[in-house]
Short mmCIF file of C-alpha atoms in Angstrom, two decimals:
data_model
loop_
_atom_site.label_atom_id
_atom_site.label_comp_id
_atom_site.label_asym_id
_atom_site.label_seq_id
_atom_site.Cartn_x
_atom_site.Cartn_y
_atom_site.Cartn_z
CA UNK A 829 51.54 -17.05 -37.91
CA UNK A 830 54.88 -15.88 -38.77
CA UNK A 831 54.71 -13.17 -36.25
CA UNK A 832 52.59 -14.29 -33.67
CA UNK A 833 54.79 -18.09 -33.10
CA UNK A 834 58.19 -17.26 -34.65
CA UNK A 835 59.25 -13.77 -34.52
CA UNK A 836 60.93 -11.50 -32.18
CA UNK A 837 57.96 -8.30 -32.61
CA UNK A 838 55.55 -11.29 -31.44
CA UNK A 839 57.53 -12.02 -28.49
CA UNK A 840 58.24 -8.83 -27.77
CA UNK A 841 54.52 -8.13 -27.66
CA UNK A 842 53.00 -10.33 -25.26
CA UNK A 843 56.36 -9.63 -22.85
CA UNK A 844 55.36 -6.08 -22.94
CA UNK A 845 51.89 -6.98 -22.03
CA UNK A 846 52.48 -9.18 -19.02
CA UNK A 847 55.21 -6.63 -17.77
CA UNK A 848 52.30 -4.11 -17.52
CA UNK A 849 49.89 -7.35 -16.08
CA UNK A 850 52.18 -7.59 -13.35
CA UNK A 851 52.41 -3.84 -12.40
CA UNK A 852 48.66 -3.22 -12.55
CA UNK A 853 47.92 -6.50 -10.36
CA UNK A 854 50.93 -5.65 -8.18
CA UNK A 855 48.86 -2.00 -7.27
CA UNK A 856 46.02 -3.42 -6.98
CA UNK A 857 47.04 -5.94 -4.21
CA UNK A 858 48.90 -3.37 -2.41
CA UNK A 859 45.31 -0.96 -2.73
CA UNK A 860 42.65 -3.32 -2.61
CA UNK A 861 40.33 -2.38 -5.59
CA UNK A 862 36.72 -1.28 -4.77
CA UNK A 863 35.82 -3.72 -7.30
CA UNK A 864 36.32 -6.78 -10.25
CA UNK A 865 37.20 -5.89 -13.27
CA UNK A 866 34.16 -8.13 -14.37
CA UNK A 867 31.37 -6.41 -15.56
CA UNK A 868 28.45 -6.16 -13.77
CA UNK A 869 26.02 -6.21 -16.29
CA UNK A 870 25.82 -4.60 -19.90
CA UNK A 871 26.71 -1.26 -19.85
CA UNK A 872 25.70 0.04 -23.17
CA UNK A 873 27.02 3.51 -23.78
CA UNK A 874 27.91 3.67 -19.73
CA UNK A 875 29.18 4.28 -16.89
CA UNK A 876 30.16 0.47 -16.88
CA UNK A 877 29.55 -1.08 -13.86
CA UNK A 878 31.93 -3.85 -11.94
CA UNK A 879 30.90 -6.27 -9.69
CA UNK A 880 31.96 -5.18 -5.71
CA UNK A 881 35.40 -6.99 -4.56
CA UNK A 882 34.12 -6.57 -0.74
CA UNK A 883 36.94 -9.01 1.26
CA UNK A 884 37.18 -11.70 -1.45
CA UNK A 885 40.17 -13.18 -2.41
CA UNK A 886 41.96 -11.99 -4.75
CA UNK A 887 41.98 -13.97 -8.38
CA UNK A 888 43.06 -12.98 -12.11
CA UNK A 889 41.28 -15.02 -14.78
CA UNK A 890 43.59 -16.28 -17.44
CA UNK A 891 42.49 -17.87 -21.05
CA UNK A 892 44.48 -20.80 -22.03
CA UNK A 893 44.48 -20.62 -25.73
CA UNK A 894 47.29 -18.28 -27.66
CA UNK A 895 47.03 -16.11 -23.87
CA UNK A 896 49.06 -18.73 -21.90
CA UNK A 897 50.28 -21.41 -24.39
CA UNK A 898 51.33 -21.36 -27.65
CA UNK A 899 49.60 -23.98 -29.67
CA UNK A 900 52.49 -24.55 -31.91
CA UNK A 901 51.39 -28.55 -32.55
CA UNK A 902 48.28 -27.50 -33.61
CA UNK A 903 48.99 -24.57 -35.60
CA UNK A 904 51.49 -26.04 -37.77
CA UNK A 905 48.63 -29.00 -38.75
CA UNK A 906 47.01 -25.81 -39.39
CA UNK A 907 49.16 -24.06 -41.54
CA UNK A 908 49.88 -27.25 -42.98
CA UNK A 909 46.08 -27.92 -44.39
CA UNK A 910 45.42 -31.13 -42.01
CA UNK A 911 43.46 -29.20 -39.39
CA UNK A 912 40.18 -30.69 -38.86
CA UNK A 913 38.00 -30.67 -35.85
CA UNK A 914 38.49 -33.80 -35.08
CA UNK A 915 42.34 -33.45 -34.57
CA UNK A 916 41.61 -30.34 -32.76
CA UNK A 917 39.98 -32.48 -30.14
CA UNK A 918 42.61 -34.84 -30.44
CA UNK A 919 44.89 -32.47 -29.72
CA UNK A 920 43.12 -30.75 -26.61
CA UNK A 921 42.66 -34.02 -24.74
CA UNK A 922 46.12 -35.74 -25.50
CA UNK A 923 47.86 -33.66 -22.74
CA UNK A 924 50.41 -32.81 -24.91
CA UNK A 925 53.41 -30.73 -24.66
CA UNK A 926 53.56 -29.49 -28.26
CA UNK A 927 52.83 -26.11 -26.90
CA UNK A 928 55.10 -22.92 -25.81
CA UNK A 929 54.39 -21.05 -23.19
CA UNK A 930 53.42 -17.71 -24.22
CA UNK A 931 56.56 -15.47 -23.79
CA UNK A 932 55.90 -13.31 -20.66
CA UNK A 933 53.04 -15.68 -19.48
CA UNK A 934 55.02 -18.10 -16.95
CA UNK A 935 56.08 -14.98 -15.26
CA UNK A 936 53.60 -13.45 -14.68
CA UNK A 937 51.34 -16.72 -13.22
CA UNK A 938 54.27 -17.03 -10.49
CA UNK A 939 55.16 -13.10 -10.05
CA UNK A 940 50.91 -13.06 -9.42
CA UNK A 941 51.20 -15.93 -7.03
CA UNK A 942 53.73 -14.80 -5.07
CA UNK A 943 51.78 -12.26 -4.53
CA UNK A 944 49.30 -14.24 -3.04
CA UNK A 945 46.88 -13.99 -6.49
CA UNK A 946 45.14 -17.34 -7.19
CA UNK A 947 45.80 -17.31 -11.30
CA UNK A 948 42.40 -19.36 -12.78
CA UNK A 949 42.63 -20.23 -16.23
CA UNK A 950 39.23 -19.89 -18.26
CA UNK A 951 39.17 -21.69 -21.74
CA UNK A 952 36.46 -22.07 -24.32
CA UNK A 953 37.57 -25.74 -24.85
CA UNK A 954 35.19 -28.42 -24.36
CA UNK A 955 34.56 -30.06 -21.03
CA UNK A 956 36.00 -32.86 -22.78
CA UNK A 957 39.74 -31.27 -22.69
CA UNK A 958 39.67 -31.01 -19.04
CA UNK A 959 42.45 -33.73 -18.36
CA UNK A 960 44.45 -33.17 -21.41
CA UNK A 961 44.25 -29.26 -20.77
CA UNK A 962 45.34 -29.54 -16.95
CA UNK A 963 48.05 -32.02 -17.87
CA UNK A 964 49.27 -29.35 -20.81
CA UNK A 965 49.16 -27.02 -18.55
CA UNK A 966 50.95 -28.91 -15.82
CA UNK A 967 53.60 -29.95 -18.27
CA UNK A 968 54.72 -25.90 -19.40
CA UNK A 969 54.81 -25.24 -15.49
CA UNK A 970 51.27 -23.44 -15.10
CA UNK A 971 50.17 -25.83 -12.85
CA UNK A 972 48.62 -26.37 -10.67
CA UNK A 973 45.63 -26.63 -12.92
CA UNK A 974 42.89 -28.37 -11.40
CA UNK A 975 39.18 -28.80 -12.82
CA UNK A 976 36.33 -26.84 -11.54
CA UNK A 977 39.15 -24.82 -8.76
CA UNK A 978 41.99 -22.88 -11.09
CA UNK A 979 40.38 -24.38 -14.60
CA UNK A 980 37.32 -23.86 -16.14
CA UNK A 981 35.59 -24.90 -19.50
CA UNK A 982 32.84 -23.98 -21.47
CA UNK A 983 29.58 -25.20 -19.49
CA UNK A 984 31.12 -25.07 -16.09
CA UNK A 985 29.04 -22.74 -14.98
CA UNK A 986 25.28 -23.78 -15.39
CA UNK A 987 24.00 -20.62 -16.13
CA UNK A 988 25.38 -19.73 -19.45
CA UNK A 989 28.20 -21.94 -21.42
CA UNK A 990 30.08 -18.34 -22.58
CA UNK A 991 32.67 -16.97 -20.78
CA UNK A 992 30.32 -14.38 -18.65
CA UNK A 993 28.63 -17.58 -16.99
CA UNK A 994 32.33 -18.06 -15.73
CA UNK A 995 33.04 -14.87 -14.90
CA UNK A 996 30.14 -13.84 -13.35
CA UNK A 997 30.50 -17.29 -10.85
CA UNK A 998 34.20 -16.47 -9.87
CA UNK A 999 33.53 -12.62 -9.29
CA UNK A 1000 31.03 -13.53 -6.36
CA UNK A 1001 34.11 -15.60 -4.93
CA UNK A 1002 36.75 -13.76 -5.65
CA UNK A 1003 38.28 -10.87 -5.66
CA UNK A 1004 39.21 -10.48 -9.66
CA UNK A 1005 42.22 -7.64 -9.73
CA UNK A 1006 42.58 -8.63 -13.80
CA UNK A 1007 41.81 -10.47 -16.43
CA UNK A 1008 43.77 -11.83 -19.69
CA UNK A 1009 43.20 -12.80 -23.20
CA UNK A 1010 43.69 -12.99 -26.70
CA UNK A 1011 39.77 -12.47 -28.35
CA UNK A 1012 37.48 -9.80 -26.39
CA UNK A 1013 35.28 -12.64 -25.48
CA UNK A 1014 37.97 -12.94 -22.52
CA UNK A 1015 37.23 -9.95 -21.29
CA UNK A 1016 32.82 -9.57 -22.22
CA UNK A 1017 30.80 -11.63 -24.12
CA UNK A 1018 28.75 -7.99 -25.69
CA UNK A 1019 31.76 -7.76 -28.08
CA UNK A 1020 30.31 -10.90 -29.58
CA UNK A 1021 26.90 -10.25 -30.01
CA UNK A 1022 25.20 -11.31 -33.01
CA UNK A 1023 24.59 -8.83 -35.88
CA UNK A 1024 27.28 -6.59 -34.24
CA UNK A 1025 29.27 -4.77 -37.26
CA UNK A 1026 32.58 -4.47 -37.50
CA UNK A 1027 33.09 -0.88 -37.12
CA UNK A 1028 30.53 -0.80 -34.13
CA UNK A 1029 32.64 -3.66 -32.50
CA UNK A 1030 35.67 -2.06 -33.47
CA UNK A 1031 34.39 1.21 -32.04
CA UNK A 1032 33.47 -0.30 -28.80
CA UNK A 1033 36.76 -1.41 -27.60
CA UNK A 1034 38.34 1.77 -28.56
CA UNK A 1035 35.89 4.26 -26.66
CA UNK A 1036 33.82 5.70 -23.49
CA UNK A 1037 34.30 3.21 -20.44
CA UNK A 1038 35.66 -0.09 -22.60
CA UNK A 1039 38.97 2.13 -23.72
CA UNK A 1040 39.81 2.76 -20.42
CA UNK A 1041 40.29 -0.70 -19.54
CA UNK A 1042 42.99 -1.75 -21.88
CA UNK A 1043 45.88 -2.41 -19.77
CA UNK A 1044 43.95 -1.10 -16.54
CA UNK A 1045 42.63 -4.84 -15.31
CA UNK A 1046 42.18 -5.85 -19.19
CA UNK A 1047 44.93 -7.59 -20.49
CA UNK A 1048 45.21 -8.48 -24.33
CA UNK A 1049 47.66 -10.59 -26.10
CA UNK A 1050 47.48 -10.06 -29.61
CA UNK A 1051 46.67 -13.06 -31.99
CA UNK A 1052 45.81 -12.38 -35.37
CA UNK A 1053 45.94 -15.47 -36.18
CA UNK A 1054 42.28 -16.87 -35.78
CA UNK A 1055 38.85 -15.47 -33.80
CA UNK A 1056 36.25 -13.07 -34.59
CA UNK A 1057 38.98 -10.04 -35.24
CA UNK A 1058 39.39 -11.62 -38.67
CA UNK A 1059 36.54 -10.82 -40.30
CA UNK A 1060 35.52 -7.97 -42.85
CA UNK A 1061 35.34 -6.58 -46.15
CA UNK A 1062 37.86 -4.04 -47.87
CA UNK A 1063 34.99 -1.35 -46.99
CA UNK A 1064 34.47 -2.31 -43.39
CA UNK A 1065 38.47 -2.57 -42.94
CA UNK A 1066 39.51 0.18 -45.24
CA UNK A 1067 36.58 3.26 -44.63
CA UNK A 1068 35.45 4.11 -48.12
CA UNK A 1069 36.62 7.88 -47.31
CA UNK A 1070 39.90 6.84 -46.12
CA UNK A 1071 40.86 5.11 -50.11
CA UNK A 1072 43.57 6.16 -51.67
CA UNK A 1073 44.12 6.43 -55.24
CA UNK A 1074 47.54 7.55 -56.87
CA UNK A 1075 46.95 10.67 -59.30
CA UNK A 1076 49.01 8.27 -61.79
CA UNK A 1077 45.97 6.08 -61.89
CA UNK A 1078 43.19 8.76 -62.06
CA UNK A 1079 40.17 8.21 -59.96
CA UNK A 1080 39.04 5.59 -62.72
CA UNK A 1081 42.27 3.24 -62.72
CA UNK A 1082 41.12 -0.07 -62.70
CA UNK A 1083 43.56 -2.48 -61.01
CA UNK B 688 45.03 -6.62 -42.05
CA UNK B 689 41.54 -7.38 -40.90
CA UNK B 690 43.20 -7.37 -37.27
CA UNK B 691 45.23 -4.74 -37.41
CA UNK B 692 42.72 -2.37 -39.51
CA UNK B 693 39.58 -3.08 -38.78
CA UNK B 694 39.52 -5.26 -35.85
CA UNK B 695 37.72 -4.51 -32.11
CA UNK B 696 41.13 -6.30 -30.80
CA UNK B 697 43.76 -4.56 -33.09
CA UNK B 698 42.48 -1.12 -31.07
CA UNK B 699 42.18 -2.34 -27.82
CA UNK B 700 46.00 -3.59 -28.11
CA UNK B 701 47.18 -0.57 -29.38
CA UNK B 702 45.29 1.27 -26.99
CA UNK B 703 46.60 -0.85 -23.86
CA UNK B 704 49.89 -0.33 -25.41
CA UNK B 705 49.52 3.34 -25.06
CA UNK B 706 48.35 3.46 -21.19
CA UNK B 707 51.16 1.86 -20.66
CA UNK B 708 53.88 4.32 -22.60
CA UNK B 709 51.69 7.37 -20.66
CA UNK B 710 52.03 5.80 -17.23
CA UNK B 711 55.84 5.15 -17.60
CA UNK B 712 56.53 8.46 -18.95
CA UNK B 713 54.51 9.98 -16.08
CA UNK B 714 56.84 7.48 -13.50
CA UNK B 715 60.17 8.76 -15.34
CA UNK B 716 59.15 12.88 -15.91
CA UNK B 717 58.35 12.55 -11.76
CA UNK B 718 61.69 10.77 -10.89
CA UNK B 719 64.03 11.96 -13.50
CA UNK B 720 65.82 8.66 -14.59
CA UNK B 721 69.78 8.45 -15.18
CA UNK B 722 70.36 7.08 -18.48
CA UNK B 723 68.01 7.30 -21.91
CA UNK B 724 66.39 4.27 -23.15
CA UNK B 725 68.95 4.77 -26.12
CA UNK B 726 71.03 2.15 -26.28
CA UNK B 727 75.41 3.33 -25.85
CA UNK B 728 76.72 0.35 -27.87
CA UNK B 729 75.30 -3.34 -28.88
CA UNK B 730 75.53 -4.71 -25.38
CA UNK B 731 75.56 -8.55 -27.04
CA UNK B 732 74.87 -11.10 -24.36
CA UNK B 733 74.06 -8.10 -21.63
CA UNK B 734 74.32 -5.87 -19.57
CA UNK B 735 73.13 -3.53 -21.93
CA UNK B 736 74.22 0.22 -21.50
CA UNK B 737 72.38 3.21 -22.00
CA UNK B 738 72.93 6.82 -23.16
CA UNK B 739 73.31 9.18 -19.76
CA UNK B 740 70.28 11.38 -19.22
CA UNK B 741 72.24 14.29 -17.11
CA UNK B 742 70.29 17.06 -16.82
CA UNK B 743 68.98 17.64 -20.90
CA UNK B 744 65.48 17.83 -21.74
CA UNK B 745 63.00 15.19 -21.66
CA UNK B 746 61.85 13.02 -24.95
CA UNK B 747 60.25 10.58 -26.73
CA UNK B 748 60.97 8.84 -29.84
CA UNK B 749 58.12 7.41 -32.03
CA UNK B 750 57.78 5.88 -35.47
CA UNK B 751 55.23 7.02 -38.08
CA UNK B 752 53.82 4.23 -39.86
CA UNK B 753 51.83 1.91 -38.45
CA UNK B 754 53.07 3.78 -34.78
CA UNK B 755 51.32 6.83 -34.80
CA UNK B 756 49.18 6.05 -37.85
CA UNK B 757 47.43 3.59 -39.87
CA UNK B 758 48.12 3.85 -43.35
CA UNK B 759 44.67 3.15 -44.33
CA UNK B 760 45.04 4.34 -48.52
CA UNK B 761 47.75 2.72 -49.14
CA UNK B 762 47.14 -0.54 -47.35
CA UNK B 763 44.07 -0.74 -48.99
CA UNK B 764 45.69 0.01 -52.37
CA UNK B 765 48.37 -3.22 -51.42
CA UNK B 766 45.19 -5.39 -50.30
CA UNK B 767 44.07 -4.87 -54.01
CA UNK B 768 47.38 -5.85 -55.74
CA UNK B 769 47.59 -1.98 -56.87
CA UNK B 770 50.48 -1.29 -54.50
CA UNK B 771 54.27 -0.37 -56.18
CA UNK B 772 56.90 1.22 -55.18
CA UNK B 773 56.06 4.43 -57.25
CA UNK B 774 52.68 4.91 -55.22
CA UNK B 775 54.42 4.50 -51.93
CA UNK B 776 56.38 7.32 -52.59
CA UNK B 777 53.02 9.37 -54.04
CA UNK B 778 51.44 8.06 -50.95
CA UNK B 779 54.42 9.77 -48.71
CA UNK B 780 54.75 12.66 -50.46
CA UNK B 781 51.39 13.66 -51.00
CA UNK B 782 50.28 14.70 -47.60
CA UNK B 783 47.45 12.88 -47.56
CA UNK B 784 45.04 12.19 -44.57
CA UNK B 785 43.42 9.10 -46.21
CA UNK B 786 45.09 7.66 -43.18
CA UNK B 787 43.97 7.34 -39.47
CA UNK B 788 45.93 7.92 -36.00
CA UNK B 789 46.50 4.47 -34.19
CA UNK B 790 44.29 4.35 -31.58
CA UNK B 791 45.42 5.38 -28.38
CA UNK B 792 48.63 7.43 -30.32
CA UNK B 793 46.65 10.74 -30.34
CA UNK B 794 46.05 10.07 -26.57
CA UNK B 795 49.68 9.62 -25.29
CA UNK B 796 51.27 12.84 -27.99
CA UNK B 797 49.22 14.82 -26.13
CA UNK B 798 49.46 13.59 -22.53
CA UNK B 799 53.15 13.36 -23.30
CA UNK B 800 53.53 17.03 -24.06
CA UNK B 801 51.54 18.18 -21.75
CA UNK B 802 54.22 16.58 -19.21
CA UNK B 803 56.62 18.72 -21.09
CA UNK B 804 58.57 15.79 -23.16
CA UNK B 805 59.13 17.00 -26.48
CA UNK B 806 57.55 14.11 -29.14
CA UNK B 807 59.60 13.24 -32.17
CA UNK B 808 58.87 11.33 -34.69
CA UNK B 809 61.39 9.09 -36.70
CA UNK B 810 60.65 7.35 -39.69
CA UNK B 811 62.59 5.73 -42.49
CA UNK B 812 60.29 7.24 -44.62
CA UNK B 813 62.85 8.80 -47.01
CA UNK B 814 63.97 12.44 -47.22
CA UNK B 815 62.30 13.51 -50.12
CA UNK B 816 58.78 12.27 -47.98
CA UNK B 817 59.98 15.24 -45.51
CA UNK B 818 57.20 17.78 -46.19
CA UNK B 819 54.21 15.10 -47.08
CA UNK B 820 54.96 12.99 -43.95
CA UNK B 821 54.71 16.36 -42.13
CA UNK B 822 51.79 17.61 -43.21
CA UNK B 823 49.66 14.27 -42.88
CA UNK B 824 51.04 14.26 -39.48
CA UNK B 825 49.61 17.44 -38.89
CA UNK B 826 46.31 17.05 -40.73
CA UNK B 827 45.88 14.07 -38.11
CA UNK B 828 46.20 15.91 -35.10
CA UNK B 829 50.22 14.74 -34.20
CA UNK B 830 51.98 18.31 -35.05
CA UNK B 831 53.30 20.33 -34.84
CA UNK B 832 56.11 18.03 -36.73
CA UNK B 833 58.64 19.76 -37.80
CA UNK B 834 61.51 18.05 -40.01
CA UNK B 835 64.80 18.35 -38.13
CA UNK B 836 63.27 19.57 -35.12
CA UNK B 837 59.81 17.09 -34.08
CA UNK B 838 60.69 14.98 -37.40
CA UNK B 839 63.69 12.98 -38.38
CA UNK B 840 63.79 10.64 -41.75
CA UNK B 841 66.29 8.05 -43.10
CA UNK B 842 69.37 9.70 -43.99
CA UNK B 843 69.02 12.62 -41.24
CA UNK B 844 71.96 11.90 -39.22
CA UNK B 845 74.54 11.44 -41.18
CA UNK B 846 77.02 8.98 -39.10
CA UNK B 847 74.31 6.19 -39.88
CA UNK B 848 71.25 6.07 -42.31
CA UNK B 849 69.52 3.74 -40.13
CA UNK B 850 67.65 4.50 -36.53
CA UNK B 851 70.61 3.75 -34.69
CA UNK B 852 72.00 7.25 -36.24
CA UNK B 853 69.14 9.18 -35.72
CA UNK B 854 68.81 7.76 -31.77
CA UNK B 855 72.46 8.56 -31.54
CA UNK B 856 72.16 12.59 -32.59
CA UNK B 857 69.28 13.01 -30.52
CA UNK B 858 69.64 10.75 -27.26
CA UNK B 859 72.97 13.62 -27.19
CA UNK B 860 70.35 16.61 -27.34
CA UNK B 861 67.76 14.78 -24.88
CA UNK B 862 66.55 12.60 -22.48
CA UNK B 863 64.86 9.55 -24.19
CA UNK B 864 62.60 8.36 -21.47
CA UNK B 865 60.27 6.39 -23.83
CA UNK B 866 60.40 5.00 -27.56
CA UNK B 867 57.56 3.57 -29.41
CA UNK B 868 57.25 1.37 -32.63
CA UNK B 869 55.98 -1.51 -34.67
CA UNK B 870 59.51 -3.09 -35.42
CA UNK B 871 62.72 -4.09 -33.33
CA UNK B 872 64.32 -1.89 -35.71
CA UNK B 873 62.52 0.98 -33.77
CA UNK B 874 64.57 0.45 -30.89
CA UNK B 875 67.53 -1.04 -31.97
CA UNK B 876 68.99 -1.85 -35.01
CA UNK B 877 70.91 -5.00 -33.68
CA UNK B 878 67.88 -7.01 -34.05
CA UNK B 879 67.97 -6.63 -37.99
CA UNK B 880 71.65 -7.44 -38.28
CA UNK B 881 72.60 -9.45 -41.51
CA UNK B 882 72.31 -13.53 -40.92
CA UNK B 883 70.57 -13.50 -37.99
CA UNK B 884 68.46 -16.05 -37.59
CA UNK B 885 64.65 -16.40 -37.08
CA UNK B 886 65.14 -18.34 -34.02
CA UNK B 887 67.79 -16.19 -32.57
CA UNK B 888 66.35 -12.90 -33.80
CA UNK B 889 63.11 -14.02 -31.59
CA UNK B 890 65.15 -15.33 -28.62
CA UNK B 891 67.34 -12.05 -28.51
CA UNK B 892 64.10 -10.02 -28.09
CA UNK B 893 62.18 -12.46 -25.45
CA UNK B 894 66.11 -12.88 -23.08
CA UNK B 895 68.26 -11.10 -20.83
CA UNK B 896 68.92 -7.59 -21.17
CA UNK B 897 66.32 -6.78 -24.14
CA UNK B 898 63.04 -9.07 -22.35
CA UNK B 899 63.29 -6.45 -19.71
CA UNK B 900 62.74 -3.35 -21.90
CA UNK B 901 58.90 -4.23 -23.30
CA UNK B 902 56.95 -1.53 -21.65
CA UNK B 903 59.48 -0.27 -19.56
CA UNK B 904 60.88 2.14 -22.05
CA UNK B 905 60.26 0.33 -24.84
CA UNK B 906 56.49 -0.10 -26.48
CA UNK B 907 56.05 -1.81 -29.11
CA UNK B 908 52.81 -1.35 -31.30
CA UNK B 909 51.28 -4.66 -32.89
CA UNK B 910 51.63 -5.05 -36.78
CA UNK B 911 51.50 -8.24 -38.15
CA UNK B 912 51.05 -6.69 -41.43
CA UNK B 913 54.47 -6.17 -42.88
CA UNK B 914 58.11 -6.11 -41.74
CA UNK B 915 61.08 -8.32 -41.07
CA UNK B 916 59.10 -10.25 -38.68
CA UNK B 917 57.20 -11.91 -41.56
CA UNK B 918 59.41 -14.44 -42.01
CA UNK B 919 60.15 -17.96 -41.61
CA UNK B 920 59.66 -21.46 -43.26
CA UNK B 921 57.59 -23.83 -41.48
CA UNK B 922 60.53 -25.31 -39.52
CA UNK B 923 61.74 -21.86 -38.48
CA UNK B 924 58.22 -20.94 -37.34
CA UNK B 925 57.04 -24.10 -35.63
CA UNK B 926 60.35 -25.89 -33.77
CA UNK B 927 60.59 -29.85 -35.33
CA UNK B 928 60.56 -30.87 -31.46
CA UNK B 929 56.74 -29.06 -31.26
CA UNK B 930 55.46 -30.35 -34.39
CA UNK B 931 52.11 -33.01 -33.35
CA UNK B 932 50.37 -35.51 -35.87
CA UNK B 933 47.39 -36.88 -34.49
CA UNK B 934 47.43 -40.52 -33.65
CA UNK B 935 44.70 -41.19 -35.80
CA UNK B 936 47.25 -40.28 -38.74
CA UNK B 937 50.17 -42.22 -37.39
CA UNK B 938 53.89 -40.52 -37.69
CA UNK B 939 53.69 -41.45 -41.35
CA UNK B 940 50.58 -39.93 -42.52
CA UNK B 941 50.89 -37.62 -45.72
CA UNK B 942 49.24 -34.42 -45.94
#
């Protein structure tokens, strides 16, 4: 939390990653892109396959959550210990402006507009926070967000209440040059699936066709402070043949 | 550590970090730029001024730890509460490879030299860490690293024992087109200046002059693992104006 809300290597971060956002979205609007960067269906090992951009408008798909704001009101009841889910709701409908934007994000939602990029924010909030997210967002100078047109929650689109339900309705309307987010769910739901290990996952994002898309139409803003990246044992974090033990200790040193 | 180690996210953000050092090095190699990313003096409230490029040869500056590789034995040695200073420096001068290359660093060495910019690699590793740091570098795939030539640890230069030194000698002997690291004090040592505060320290990096350097020049690698940008009390971390208390626990409520 330290790093991700108060220091300067945090801001510096997510700067760095909407500087390159608005590069790779201003190319592609100059060279219309053959296609999405939304997947067009599972790719397993690959080629991945997009769906086709054809003469849609174009979009980028933004998350809300630690990708656009900074949930500072929240996060400090967190770090506090008075976090519950009810306050979390609390929170996400009150409209409040006890958020930051994320530093880098409110330039890159006007550079994109001006541009002529409609920016659509996609957030796994609950249908419920649609006011109190639109006014939030309105209030940090996102805006305009508007239900069911530039915001969308979980269960908006009827087919499945994930993000690919969402992203699989805006490809066929638009155009999507890129995409932005803090968890890989923002980007494919297959990084979530159940039973998935963490080296596999891990694995995933770093090679064959998913690699190729970090900062090429995949945006991610790092957050280690909550999501599915925090999970693991010391042997699925630390590989047993990468340990380290100091010849002081001996192979046997206990701790 | 989860995040940064063993996480699906921590790779994909390195990774997207790395595209973007290869494409900007590719940009500057093609259209030789006029000044090094190298800071000339502490440029305070801006502009900022840069080292002249003339016509020397072309390079880039990365870090070690955490930059080009994870420092998977020892980390896991300070997850379990082993970790002292006397097995950091066993770790460092044993040439180990219980360590692995950041993903996406083994990428952009290469694509880098093949573009004919000459990779160096400054740590603050200390001297006597010379030959161990060397050889782990090389037993990963980043030589050849040679110390004084391709490697450069604290002390090196001697005007300075910090990075600012080091930057100094060598932004004379080349052209700097890109640096990478995991800490401001990568780039520039202004941003660890005695009594600077968390607040400032974060609103240096995210304003003016220095806001414009994230991936233009400038790429910094994720680690919220360790550094001087784990710090902060509560108020430092979450501004009093963005602090929240659900209504349901009125302003008074105790935790």
């Amino acid at each position: 939390m330290q790093w991700l809300y108060g220091s300067a290597e945090g801001a510096a971060e997510s700067i760095q990653v909407y500087h390159a956002m608005v590069d790779y979205v201003r190319s592609a609007v100059a060279d219309r892109p053959h296609d999405s960067v939304v997947l067009a269906s599972d790719p397993g090992d690959g080629p991945a396959q997009f769906v086709p951009c054809g003469d849609k408008p174009f979009a980028a798909i933004l998350d809300v959550d630690e990708t656009a704001i900074l949930n500072l009101g929240y996060e400090a009841l967190l770090a506090e210990g008075r976090a519950n889910r009810q306050n979390l709701i609390a929170y996400q409908t009150s409209g409040t402006d006890k958020a930051a934007p994320v530093p880098g994000a409110l330039y890159a939602v006007k550079a994109m507009r001006q541009m002529g990029v409609k920016v659509i924010y996609s957030t796994n909030r609950d249908g419920i926070a649609a006011a109190g997210t639109a006014q939030t967002l309105d209030k940090l100078g996102f805006g305009p967000a508007v239900h069911g047109d530039t915001l969308f929650l979980r269960g908006d689109a009827s087919s499945n209440p994930e993000k690919d339900g969402r992203r699989e309705t805006l490809s066929q309307r638009y155009c999507v040059v890129a995409m932005a987010g803090d968890q890989m769910g923002d980007f494919a739901d297959l990084f979530n699936a159940k039973g998935l290990n963490i080296k596999t996952r891990r694995s995933m994002a770093a090679h064959g066709w998913a690699a190729k898309m970090w900062g090429n139409g995949w945006f991610l803003l790092p957050n280690p402070t909550y999501g599915p990246g925090l999970r693991g044992t010391m042997d699925e974090v630390f590989p047993p043949d990468k340990r380290w033990t100091p010849e002081s200790m001996g192979n046997t040193a206990g701790k």
